[in-house]
C-alpha positions as a Markdown table, in Angstrom:
| # | Residue | x | y | z |
|---|---|---|---|---|
| 1 | Met | 111.8 | 70.6 | 64.5 |
| 2 | Ile | 114.7 | 69.0 | 66.8 |
| 3 | Trp | 114.0 | 66.6 | 69.7 |
| 4 | Pro | 116.0 | 67.3 | 72.6 |
| 5 | Asn | 117.7 | 64.6 | 74.4 |
| 6 | His | 115.9 | 65.2 | 77.8 |
| 7 | Ser | 112.3 | 65.1 | 78.9 |
| 8 | Thr | 110.6 | 68.3 | 78.2 |
| 9 | Cys | 107.0 | 69.5 | 76.8 |
| 10 | Ile | 107.3 | 69.8 | 73.2 |
| 11 | Tyr | 103.9 | 71.3 | 71.4 |
| 12 | Gln | 102.1 | 74.0 | 69.9 |
| 13 | Ser | 99.4 | 75.5 | 71.6 |
| 14 | Tyr | 97.2 | 78.4 | 70.8 |
| 15 | Leu | 94.5 | 80.0 | 73.4 |
| 16 | Leu | 91.8 | 81.5 | 71.9 |
| 17 | Tyr | 88.9 | 83.7 | 73.4 |
| 18 | Val | 85.4 | 83.7 | 71.9 |
| 19 | Asn | 85.9 | 87.2 | 70.5 |
| 20 | Ser | 88.9 | 86.4 | 68.9 |
| 21 | Asn | 89.5 | 88.6 | 65.9 |
| 22 | Ile | 91.3 | 86.0 | 63.9 |
| 23 | Leu | 88.7 | 86.4 | 61.1 |
| 24 | Ser | 89.1 | 82.7 | 59.5 |
| 25 | Tyr | 88.6 | 81.1 | 62.5 |
| 26 | Arg | 85.9 | 83.6 | 64.5 |
| 27 | Glu | 82.9 | 82.1 | 62.3 |
| 28 | Ile | 83.6 | 78.2 | 63.7 |
| 29 | Ile | 85.2 | 79.5 | 67.2 |
| 30 | Glu | 81.5 | 81.2 | 67.9 |
| 31 | Glu | 79.7 | 78.3 | 66.5 |
| 32 | Tyr | 81.7 | 75.6 | 68.7 |
| 33 | Ser | 81.5 | 77.9 | 71.7 |
| 34 | Asn | 77.8 | 78.2 | 71.6 |
| 35 | Ala | 77.7 | 74.2 | 71.2 |
| 36 | Ile | 79.9 | 73.8 | 74.3 |
| 37 | Arg | 78.2 | 76.7 | 76.5 |
| 38 | Lys | 74.8 | 74.7 | 75.9 |
| 39 | Val | 76.6 | 71.6 | 77.0 |
| 40 | Ala | 78.5 | 73.3 | 80.4 |
| 41 | Thr | 75.0 | 74.8 | 81.1 |
| 42 | Glu | 73.2 | 71.4 | 81.4 |
| 43 | Leu | 76.1 | 70.0 | 83.0 |
| 44 | Phe | 76.4 | 72.8 | 85.8 |
| 45 | Gln | 72.2 | 72.4 | 85.9 |
| 46 | Ser | 72.8 | 68.7 | 86.6 |
| 47 | Phe | 75.7 | 69.0 | 89.0 |
| 48 | Ser | 73.9 | 71.4 | 90.8 |
| 49 | Leu | 71.0 | 69.4 | 91.4 |
| 50 | Ile | 73.2 | 66.2 | 92.4 |
| 51 | Met | 74.9 | 68.6 | 94.9 |
| 52 | Arg | 71.2 | 69.0 | 96.4 |
| 53 | Met | 71.1 | 72.8 | 95.2 |
| 54 | Asp | 69.0 | 74.7 | 92.7 |
| 55 | Lys | 68.9 | 73.9 | 89.4 |
| 56 | Glu | 70.7 | 77.2 | 88.3 |
| 57 | Ser | 73.0 | 77.6 | 91.5 |
| 58 | Leu | 76.5 | 77.0 | 90.2 |
| 59 | Leu | 75.7 | 79.0 | 87.0 |
| 60 | Gly | 75.1 | 81.8 | 89.6 |
| 61 | Leu | 78.3 | 81.0 | 91.3 |
| 62 | His | 80.1 | 82.0 | 88.5 |
| 63 | Lys | 78.6 | 85.8 | 88.1 |
| 64 | Gln | 79.8 | 85.6 | 84.8 |
| 65 | Leu | 80.8 | 82.3 | 82.9 |
| 66 | Val | 83.9 | 82.8 | 81.1 |
| 67 | Gln | 85.1 | 80.4 | 78.2 |
| 68 | Ala | 88.5 | 80.4 | 76.8 |
| 69 | Tyr | 90.0 | 77.7 | 74.3 |
| 70 | Arg | 93.1 | 75.8 | 73.7 |
| 71 | Val | 94.0 | 74.3 | 70.4 |
| 72 | Asn | 97.0 | 72.1 | 71.0 |
| 73 | Tyr | 99.0 | 70.2 | 68.3 |
| 74 | Tyr | 101.6 | 67.6 | 69.3 |
| 75 | Pro | 103.6 | 66.3 | 66.3 |
| 76 | Pro | 105.0 | 62.5 | 66.0 |
| 77 | Cys | 107.9 | 62.0 | 68.3 |
| 78 | Ser | 110.9 | 59.8 | 67.4 |
| 79 | Lys | 111.4 | 59.2 | 71.1 |
| 80 | Pro | 107.8 | 59.4 | 72.8 |
| 81 | Asp | 109.0 | 57.8 | 75.9 |
| 82 | Gln | 111.6 | 60.7 | 76.8 |
| 83 | Val | 109.2 | 63.5 | 75.9 |
| 84 | Leu | 106.0 | 64.6 | 77.3 |
| 85 | Gly | 103.4 | 66.8 | 75.4 |
| 86 | Val | 102.1 | 68.6 | 78.4 |
| 87 | Ser | 103.6 | 68.1 | 82.1 |
| 88 | Pro | 101.3 | 66.5 | 84.8 |
| 89 | His | 98.8 | 69.4 | 86.0 |
| 90 | Ser | 95.2 | 69.9 | 87.4 |
| 91 | Asp | 93.0 | 72.7 | 85.5 |
| 92 | Thr | 92.3 | 75.9 | 87.0 |
| 93 | Ser | 88.8 | 76.0 | 85.5 |
| 94 | Thr | 85.3 | 75.0 | 87.1 |
| 95 | Ile | 85.3 | 72.2 | 84.2 |
| 96 | Thr | 87.2 | 71.4 | 81.1 |
| 97 | Ile | 85.4 | 70.2 | 78.1 |
| 98 | Leu | 87.9 | 68.3 | 75.6 |
| 99 | Met | 87.4 | 67.2 | 71.9 |
| 100 | Gln | 90.2 | 64.4 | 70.8 |
| 101 | Glu | 90.6 | 63.3 | 67.6 |
| 102 | Asp | 89.2 | 59.7 | 67.0 |
| 103 | Asp | 92.4 | 57.9 | 66.3 |
| 104 | Val | 95.0 | 59.1 | 68.4 |
| 105 | Cys | 95.4 | 58.6 | 72.1 |
| 106 | Gly | 97.1 | 61.2 | 74.1 |
| 107 | Leu | 95.5 | 62.2 | 77.3 |
| 108 | Gln | 96.3 | 60.2 | 80.4 |
| 109 | Ile | 94.8 | 60.7 | 83.9 |
| 110 | Lys | 96.3 | 59.8 | 87.4 |
| 111 | His | 94.7 | 57.2 | 88.7 |
| 112 | Asn | 95.6 | 55.2 | 92.1 |
| 113 | Asn | 99.3 | 56.6 | 91.2 |
| 114 | Glu | 99.1 | 55.3 | 87.9 |
| 115 | Trp | 98.5 | 57.0 | 84.6 |
| 116 | Val | 95.4 | 55.5 | 82.7 |
| 117 | Pro | 94.8 | 56.5 | 79.1 |
| 118 | Val | 91.5 | 58.0 | 78.0 |
| 119 | Asn | 90.7 | 56.4 | 74.7 |
| 120 | Pro | 89.1 | 58.6 | 72.5 |
| 121 | Ile | 85.4 | 57.6 | 71.6 |
| 122 | Pro | 84.0 | 58.8 | 68.3 |
| 123 | Asp | 81.5 | 61.6 | 68.9 |
| 124 | Ala | 81.8 | 61.9 | 72.4 |
| 125 | Leu | 83.6 | 64.5 | 74.7 |
| 126 | Val | 85.9 | 64.7 | 77.7 |
| 127 | Val | 84.8 | 66.6 | 80.6 |
| 128 | Asn | 87.2 | 67.1 | 83.2 |
| 129 | Val | 86.5 | 68.4 | 87.1 |
| 130 | Gly | 88.5 | 71.6 | 87.3 |
| 131 | Asp | 90.2 | 73.2 | 90.8 |
| 132 | Val | 87.2 | 75.8 | 91.2 |
| 133 | Phe | 84.8 | 72.6 | 91.3 |
| 134 | Glu | 86.9 | 71.0 | 93.9 |
| 135 | Ile | 87.3 | 73.9 | 96.0 |
| 136 | Trp | 82.9 | 74.4 | 96.1 |
| 137 | Ser | 82.5 | 70.9 | 96.7 |
| 138 | Asn | 85.2 | 70.9 | 99.4 |
| 139 | Gly | 87.0 | 68.1 | 97.9 |
| 140 | Lys | 84.4 | 65.8 | 97.2 |
| 141 | Tyr | 84.5 | 66.5 | 93.5 |
| 142 | Lys | 88.5 | 65.8 | 92.5 |
| 143 | Ser | 90.2 | 68.1 | 89.9 |
| 144 | Val | 91.9 | 65.3 | 87.7 |
| 145 | Glu | 95.6 | 65.6 | 87.3 |
| 146 | His | 96.3 | 64.5 | 83.5 |
| 147 | Arg | 99.1 | 64.6 | 81.0 |
| 148 | Ala | 99.6 | 64.5 | 77.3 |
| 149 | Val | 101.9 | 62.0 | 75.8 |
| 150 | Ala | 103.5 | 62.0 | 72.7 |
| 151 | Asn | 102.8 | 59.5 | 69.9 |
| 152 | Tyr | 105.4 | 57.8 | 67.5 |
| 153 | Asn | 103.4 | 57.8 | 64.4 |
| 154 | Lys | 101.3 | 60.5 | 64.2 |
| 155 | Ala | 100.2 | 63.8 | 65.1 |
| 156 | Arg | 97.4 | 64.6 | 67.6 |
| 157 | Ile | 95.4 | 67.6 | 68.0 |
| 158 | Ser | 93.1 | 68.4 | 70.7 |
| 159 | Tyr | 90.6 | 71.2 | 71.6 |
| 160 | Ala | 89.8 | 72.2 | 75.1 |
| 161 | Ser | 87.3 | 74.6 | 76.2 |
| 162 | Phe | 87.8 | 76.2 | 79.7 |
| 163 | Leu | 84.6 | 77.2 | 81.5 |
| 164 | Phe | 85.7 | 79.5 | 84.7 |
| 165 | Pro | 84.2 | 82.3 | 86.9 |
| 166 | His | 85.0 | 86.0 | 86.5 |
| 167 | Asp | 88.5 | 87.0 | 88.0 |
| 168 | Glu | 86.4 | 89.3 | 91.3 |
| 169 | Val | 84.6 | 86.1 | 92.1 |
| 170 | Glu | 85.2 | 84.6 | 95.2 |
| 171 | Ile | 85.8 | 81.0 | 95.5 |
| 172 | Glu | 85.4 | 78.8 | 98.9 |
| 173 | Pro | 83.7 | 75.3 | 99.8 |
| 174 | Leu | 79.9 | 75.9 | 99.8 |
| 175 | Ser | 78.8 | 75.3 | 103.5 |
| 176 | His | 76.3 | 72.4 | 102.7 |
| 177 | Met | 79.4 | 70.7 | 101.4 |
| 178 | Val | 81.4 | 70.7 | 104.6 |
| 179 | Asp | 80.9 | 68.1 | 106.8 |
| 180 | Ser | 78.5 | 68.5 | 109.3 |
| 181 | Lys | 80.6 | 66.6 | 112.1 |
| 182 | Thr | 83.9 | 67.7 | 111.2 |
| 183 | Lys | 83.1 | 71.0 | 110.4 |
| 184 | Gln | 86.5 | 71.0 | 108.5 |
| 185 | Gln | 86.8 | 73.6 | 105.4 |
| 186 | Leu | 89.3 | 72.1 | 103.3 |
| 187 | Tyr | 90.2 | 75.4 | 101.4 |
| 188 | Lys | 90.4 | 78.9 | 102.2 |
| 189 | Lys | 88.2 | 81.7 | 100.4 |
| 190 | Val | 90.3 | 83.2 | 97.8 |
| 191 | Arg | 89.6 | 85.7 | 94.8 |
| 192 | Tyr | 89.6 | 83.4 | 91.3 |
| 193 | Gly | 91.9 | 85.9 | 89.6 |
| 194 | Glu | 94.4 | 85.5 | 92.6 |
| 195 | Tyr | 93.9 | 81.6 | 92.9 |
| 196 | Leu | 94.9 | 81.7 | 88.9 |
| 197 | Arg | 97.9 | 83.5 | 89.2 |
| 198 | Ser | 99.1 | 81.7 | 92.1 |
| 199 | Ser | 98.4 | 78.3 | 90.4 |
| 200 | Met | 99.8 | 79.3 | 87.2 |
| 201 | Asn | 103.0 | 79.7 | 89.0 |
| 202 | Glu | 103.2 | 76.6 | 90.9 |
| 203 | Lys | 101.4 | 74.2 | 88.1 |
| 204 | Asn | 104.5 | 72.9 | 86.6 |
| 205 | Gly | 105.2 | 70.6 | 89.6 |
| 206 | Gly | 101.9 | 68.8 | 89.3 |
| 207 | Gln | 98.8 | 69.2 | 90.9 |
| 208 | Ser | 98.2 | 72.7 | 92.3 |
| 209 | Thr | 95.2 | 73.8 | 95.0 |
| 210 | Tyr | 94.8 | 76.2 | 97.5 |
| 211 | Pro | 94.8 | 74.5 | 101.0 |
| 212 | Asp | 93.6 | 75.9 | 103.9 |
| 213 | Gly | 96.7 | 77.0 | 105.6 |
């Protein structure tokens, strides 16, 4: 691989669905999928209670909880200050569950207009709030803008699990999450499939949401 003389995203990425027919990986993917689904289910149940809803409410809003996985490989880079592994973006999912390698840091999140590294913690997962969660919560829970940076000495592999609604589900702020005084709904109703296609066309410029108006 030849590194370019301009800033760009250089990495290999493989998007896998649970029913992938890659035989050598299918058993592992299904086992990992089941484990992640259990974690996600518990998270959605906890978030539902925090948001003053019935325990199963967030799961029910998905109609069908869809899972997809992206395996990212970032090779060592001789000029890491000039190359981004992945450009700044937010995820179009409800939540994203990320497994990082223990000894290589590459994930960064934007906080107070500064990029902050998310150092790997052994035997721990990173959970990102995605765009759907931000819309349902009317902006109370923010879809985190993040990026991946290259490493000079080591390659990095990450495993991202995306959980999101069925394409036909209409997403909009939940009524009880809208401020009772201002009654300001920050996002308009949109079908998830439509939102996904729109966001994919805009993501390269940074965080993409679907504001009202």
